[in-house]
Short mmCIF file of C-alpha atoms in Angstrom, two decimals:
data_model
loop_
_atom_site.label_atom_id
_atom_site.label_comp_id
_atom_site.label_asym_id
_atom_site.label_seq_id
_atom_site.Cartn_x
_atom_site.Cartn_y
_atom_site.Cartn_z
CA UNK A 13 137.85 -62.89 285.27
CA UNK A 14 139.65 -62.55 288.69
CA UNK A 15 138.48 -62.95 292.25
CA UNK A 16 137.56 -59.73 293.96
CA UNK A 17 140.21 -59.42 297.22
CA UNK A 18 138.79 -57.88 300.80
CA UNK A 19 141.12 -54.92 300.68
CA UNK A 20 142.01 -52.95 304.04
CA UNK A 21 142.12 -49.76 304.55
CA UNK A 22 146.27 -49.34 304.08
CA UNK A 23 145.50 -51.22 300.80
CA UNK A 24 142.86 -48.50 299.97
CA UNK A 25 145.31 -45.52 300.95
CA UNK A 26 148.37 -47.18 298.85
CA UNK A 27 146.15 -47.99 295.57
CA UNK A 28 144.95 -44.18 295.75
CA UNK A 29 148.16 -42.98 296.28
CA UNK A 30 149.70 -45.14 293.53
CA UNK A 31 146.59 -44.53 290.77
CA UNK A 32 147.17 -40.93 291.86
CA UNK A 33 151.05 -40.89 291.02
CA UNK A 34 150.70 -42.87 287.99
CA UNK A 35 148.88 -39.53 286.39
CA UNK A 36 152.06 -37.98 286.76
CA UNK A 37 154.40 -40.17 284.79
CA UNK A 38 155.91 -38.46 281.48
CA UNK A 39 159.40 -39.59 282.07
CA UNK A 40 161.74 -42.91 281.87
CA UNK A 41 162.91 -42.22 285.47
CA UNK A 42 159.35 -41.68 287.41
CA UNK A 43 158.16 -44.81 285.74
CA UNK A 44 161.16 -46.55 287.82
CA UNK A 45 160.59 -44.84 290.96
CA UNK A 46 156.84 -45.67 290.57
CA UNK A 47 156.99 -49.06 289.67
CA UNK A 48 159.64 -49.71 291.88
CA UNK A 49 158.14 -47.67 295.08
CA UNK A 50 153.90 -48.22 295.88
CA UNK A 51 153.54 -50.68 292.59
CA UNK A 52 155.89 -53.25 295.16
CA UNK A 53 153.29 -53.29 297.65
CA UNK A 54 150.61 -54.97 295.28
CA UNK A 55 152.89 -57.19 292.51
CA UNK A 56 156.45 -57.45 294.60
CA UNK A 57 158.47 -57.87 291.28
CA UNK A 58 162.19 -57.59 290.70
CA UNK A 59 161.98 -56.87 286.82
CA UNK A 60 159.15 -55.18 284.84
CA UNK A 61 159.49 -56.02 280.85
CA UNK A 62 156.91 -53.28 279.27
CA UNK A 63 156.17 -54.73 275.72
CA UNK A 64 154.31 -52.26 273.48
CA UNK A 65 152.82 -52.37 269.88
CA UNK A 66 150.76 -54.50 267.58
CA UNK A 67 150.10 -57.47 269.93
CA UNK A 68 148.68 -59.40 267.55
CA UNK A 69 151.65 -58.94 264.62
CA UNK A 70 154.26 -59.00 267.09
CA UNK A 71 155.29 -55.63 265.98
CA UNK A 72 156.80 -54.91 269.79
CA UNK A 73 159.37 -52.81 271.51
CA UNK A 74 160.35 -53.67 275.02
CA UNK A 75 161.55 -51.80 278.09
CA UNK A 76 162.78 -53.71 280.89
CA UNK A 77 162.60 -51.99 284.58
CA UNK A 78 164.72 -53.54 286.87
CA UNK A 79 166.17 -53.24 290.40
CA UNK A 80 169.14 -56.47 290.07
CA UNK A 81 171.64 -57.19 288.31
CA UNK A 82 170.22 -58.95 284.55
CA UNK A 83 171.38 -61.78 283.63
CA UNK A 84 173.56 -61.82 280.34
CA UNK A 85 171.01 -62.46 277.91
CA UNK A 86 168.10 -61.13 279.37
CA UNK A 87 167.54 -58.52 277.37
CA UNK A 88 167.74 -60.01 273.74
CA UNK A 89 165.53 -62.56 274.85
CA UNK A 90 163.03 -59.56 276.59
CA UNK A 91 163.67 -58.01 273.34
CA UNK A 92 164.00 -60.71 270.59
CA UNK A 93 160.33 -60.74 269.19
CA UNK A 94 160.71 -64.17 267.52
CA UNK A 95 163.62 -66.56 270.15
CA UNK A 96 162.48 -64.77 273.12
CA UNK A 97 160.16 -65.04 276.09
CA UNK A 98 157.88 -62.43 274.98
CA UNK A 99 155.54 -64.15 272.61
CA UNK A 100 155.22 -67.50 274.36
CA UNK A 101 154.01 -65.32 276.97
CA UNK A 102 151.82 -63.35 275.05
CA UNK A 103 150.41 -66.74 273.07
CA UNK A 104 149.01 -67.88 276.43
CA UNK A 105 147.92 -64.44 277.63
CA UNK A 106 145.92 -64.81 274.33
CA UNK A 107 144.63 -68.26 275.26
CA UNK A 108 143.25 -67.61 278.19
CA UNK A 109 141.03 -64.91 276.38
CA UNK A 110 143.78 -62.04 277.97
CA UNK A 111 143.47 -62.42 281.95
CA UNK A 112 146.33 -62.41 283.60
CA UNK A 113 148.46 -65.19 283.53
CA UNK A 114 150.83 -67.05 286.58
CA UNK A 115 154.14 -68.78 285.06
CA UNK A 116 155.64 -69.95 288.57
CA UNK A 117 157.21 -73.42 289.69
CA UNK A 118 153.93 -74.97 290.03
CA UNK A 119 152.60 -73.98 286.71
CA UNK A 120 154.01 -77.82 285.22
CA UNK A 121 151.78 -76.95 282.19
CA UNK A 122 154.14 -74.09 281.33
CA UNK A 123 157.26 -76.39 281.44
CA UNK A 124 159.09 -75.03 278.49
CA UNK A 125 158.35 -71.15 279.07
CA UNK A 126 159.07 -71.60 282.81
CA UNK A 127 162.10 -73.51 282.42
CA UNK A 128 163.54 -70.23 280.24
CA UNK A 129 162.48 -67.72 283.16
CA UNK A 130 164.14 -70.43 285.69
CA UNK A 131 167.12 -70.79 284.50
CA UNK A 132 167.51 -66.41 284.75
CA UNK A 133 166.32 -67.30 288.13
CA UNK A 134 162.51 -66.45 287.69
CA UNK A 135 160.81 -68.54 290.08
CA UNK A 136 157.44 -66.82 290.35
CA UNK A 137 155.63 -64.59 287.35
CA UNK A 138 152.61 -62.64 286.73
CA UNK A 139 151.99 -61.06 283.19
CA UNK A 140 149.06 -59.32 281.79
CA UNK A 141 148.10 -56.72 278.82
CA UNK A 142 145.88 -53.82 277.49
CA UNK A 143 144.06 -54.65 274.10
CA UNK A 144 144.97 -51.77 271.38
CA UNK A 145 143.57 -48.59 272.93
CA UNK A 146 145.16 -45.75 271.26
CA UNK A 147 146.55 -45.47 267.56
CA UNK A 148 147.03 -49.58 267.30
CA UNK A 149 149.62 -49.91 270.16
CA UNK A 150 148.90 -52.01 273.05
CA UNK A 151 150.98 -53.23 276.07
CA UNK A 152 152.07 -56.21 277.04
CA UNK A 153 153.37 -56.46 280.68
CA UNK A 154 155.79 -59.39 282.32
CA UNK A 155 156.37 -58.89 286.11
CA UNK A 156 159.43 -61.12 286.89
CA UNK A 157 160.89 -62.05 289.81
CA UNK A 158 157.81 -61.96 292.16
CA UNK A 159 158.65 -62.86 296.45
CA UNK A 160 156.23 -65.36 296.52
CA UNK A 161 153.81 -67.75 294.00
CA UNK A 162 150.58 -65.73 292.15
CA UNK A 163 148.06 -65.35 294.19
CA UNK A 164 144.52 -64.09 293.72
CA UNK A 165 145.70 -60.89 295.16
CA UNK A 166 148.32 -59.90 292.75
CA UNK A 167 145.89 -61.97 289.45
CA UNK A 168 143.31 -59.03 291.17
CA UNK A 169 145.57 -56.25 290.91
CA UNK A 170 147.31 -56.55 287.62
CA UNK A 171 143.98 -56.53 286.32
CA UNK A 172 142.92 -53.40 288.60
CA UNK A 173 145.92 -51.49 287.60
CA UNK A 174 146.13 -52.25 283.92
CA UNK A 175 145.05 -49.26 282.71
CA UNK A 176 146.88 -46.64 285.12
CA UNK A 177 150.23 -49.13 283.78
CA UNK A 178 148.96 -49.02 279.91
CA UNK A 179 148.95 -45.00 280.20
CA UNK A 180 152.09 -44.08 282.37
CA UNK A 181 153.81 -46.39 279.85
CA UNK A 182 152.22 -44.66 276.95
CA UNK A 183 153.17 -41.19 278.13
CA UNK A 184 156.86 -42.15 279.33
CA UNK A 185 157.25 -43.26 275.58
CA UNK A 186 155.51 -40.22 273.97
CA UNK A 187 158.03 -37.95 275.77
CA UNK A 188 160.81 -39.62 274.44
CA UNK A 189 159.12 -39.83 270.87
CA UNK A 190 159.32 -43.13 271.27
CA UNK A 191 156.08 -44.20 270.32
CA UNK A 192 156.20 -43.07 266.51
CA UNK A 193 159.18 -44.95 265.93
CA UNK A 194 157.52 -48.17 267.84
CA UNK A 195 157.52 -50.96 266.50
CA UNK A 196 160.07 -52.70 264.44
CA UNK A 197 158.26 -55.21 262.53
CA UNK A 198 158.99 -59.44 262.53
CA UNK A 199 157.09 -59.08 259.68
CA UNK A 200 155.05 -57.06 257.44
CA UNK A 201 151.13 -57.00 257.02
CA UNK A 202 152.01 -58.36 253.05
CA UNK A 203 154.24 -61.04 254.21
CA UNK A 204 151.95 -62.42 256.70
CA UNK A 205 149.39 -62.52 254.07
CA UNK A 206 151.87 -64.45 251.85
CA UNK A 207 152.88 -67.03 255.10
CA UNK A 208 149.38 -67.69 255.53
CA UNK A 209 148.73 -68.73 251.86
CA UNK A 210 151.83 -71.05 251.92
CA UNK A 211 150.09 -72.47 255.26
CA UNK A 212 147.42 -73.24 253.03
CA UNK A 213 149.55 -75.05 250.22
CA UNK A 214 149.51 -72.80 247.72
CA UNK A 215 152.38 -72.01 245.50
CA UNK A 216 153.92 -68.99 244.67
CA UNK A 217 152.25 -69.06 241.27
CA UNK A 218 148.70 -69.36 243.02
CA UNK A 219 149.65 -67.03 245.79
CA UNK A 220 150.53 -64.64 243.35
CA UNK A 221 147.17 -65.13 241.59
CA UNK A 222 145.29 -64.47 244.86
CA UNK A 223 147.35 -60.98 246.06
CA UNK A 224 147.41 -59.78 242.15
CA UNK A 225 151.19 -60.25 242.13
CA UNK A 226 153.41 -61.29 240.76
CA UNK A 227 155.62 -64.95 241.47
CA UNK A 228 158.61 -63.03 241.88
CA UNK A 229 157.42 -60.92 244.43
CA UNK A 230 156.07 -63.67 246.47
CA UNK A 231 159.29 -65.58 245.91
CA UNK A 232 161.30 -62.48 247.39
CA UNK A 233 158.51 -62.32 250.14
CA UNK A 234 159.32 -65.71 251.39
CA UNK A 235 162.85 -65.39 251.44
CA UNK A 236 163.04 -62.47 253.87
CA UNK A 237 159.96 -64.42 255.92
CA UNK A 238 162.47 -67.29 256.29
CA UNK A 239 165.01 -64.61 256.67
CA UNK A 240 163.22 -62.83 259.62
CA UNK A 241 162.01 -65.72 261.09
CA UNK A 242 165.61 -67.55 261.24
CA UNK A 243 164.30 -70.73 259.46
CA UNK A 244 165.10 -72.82 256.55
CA UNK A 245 162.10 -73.49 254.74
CA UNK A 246 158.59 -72.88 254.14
CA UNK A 247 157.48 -75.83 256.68
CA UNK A 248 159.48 -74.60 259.50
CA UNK A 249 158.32 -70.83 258.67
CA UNK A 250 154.79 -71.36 259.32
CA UNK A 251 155.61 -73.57 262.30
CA UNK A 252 157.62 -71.40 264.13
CA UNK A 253 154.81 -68.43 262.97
CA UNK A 254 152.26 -70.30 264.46
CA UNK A 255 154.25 -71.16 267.84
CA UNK A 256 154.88 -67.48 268.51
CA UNK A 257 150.95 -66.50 267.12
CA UNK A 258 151.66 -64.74 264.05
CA UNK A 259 149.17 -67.06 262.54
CA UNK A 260 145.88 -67.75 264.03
CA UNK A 261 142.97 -69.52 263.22
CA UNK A 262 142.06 -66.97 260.84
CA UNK A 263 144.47 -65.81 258.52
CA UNK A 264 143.30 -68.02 255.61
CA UNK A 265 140.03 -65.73 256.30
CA UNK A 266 141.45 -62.71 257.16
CA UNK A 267 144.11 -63.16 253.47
CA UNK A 268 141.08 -63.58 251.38
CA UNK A 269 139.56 -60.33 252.88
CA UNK A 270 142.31 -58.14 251.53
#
């Protein structure tokens, strides 16, 4: 939950103006201008990663909005579901029941995320999200680059302006037809199933048992799991799953459900 702000009366005129404006988005190019033009005056950001999909599957596309120069990897690791920024972010954003989130110099409990965003020369970030409104796809967004450390004003306004950023980005993507197409998978509702399972212990035979398949199947399951996930074995699958939250507390549960 964030602090309420006093807000004055050119605050009041700017968030109208901006929540106004934000109706009005359909295309790539007026999401830009907007986020670059009255957004600035409430989360001062240099670069605006929109993540949208299954948030909880990791089944993302991202956008990235930006006024500098990138650095040379920015975007695979905006973009890389499974090496990148992205779902660290998102894990935390999860962890702190999805309230927006500071990753900034004096954030030493974020040491390993923030270290990543310093070195492209990300001193100071805010990120926040939309649960899964419409047809499964939420959003995910990573303001980078802010002028000075998260406050309780900007904490106050991501959440405030969540929803007017959840549908301009939504309707910039529908007019490119973007949204059908979004999002490529890490991996599939079956082989997360199968992950969990081998979390659990059980072998191929027995996981085979459980989904009414057969051993085969799960064997060619695994391999593109360790495939997609750019591991070795089972052990390091279901690590590196669980680091970027494609396997919660639940998914024993939520296997045996299906």
């Amino acid at each position: 939950m964030t602090d309420v702000v006093n807000l004055t009366s050119e605050d009041r005129e700017r968030l109208l103006f901006l929540i106004d404006t934000s109706i009005k988005i359909n295309k790539r190019f007026q999401f830009f201008l907007w986020a670059q033009g009255t957004l600035q005056s409430f989360i001062p950001h240099e670069t605006l990663v929109c993540t949208t999909g299954d948030l909880g599957t990791l089944q993302l596309r991202s956008d990235v909005f930006s006024r500098a120069t990138l650095p040379n990897d920015f975007e695979s690791q905006a973009k890389d579901p499974v090496r990148g920024f992205i779902a660290p972010l998102l894990s935390q954003w999860h962890t702190v029941d999805r309230g927006p989130i500071a990753i900034c110099e004096e954030a030493g409990e974020s040491g390993g995320l923030h270290a990543m965003l310093h070195r492209m020369n990300y001193r100071n970030n805010l990120c926040h999200g939309a649960r899964e409104v419409r047809g499964g796809c939420g959003a995910f967004f990573a303001f980078l680059g802010l002028d000075r450390p998260v406050g309780a004003r900007e904490r106050y306004f991501a959440d405030l302006l969540m929803p007017h950023l959840y549908m301009a980005t939504l309707r910039m993507l529908d007019s490119e037809s973007a949204v059908a197409d979004c999002p490529a998978s890490v991996l599939s509702g079956r082989e997360i199933q199968v992950l969990g399972w081998v979390r659990d212990g059980k072998t191929n035979a027995e996981i085979g048992q459980i989904l009414d398949i057969s051993p085969l199947t799960v064997k060619n399951h695994v391999q593109k799991i360790l495939r997609k996930l750019d591991v070795s074995n089972r052990a390091q699958a279901v690590a590196k799953a669980v680091a970027i939250g494609l396997l919660g507390n639940s998914q024993g549960r939520e296997a045996r459900s299906h």
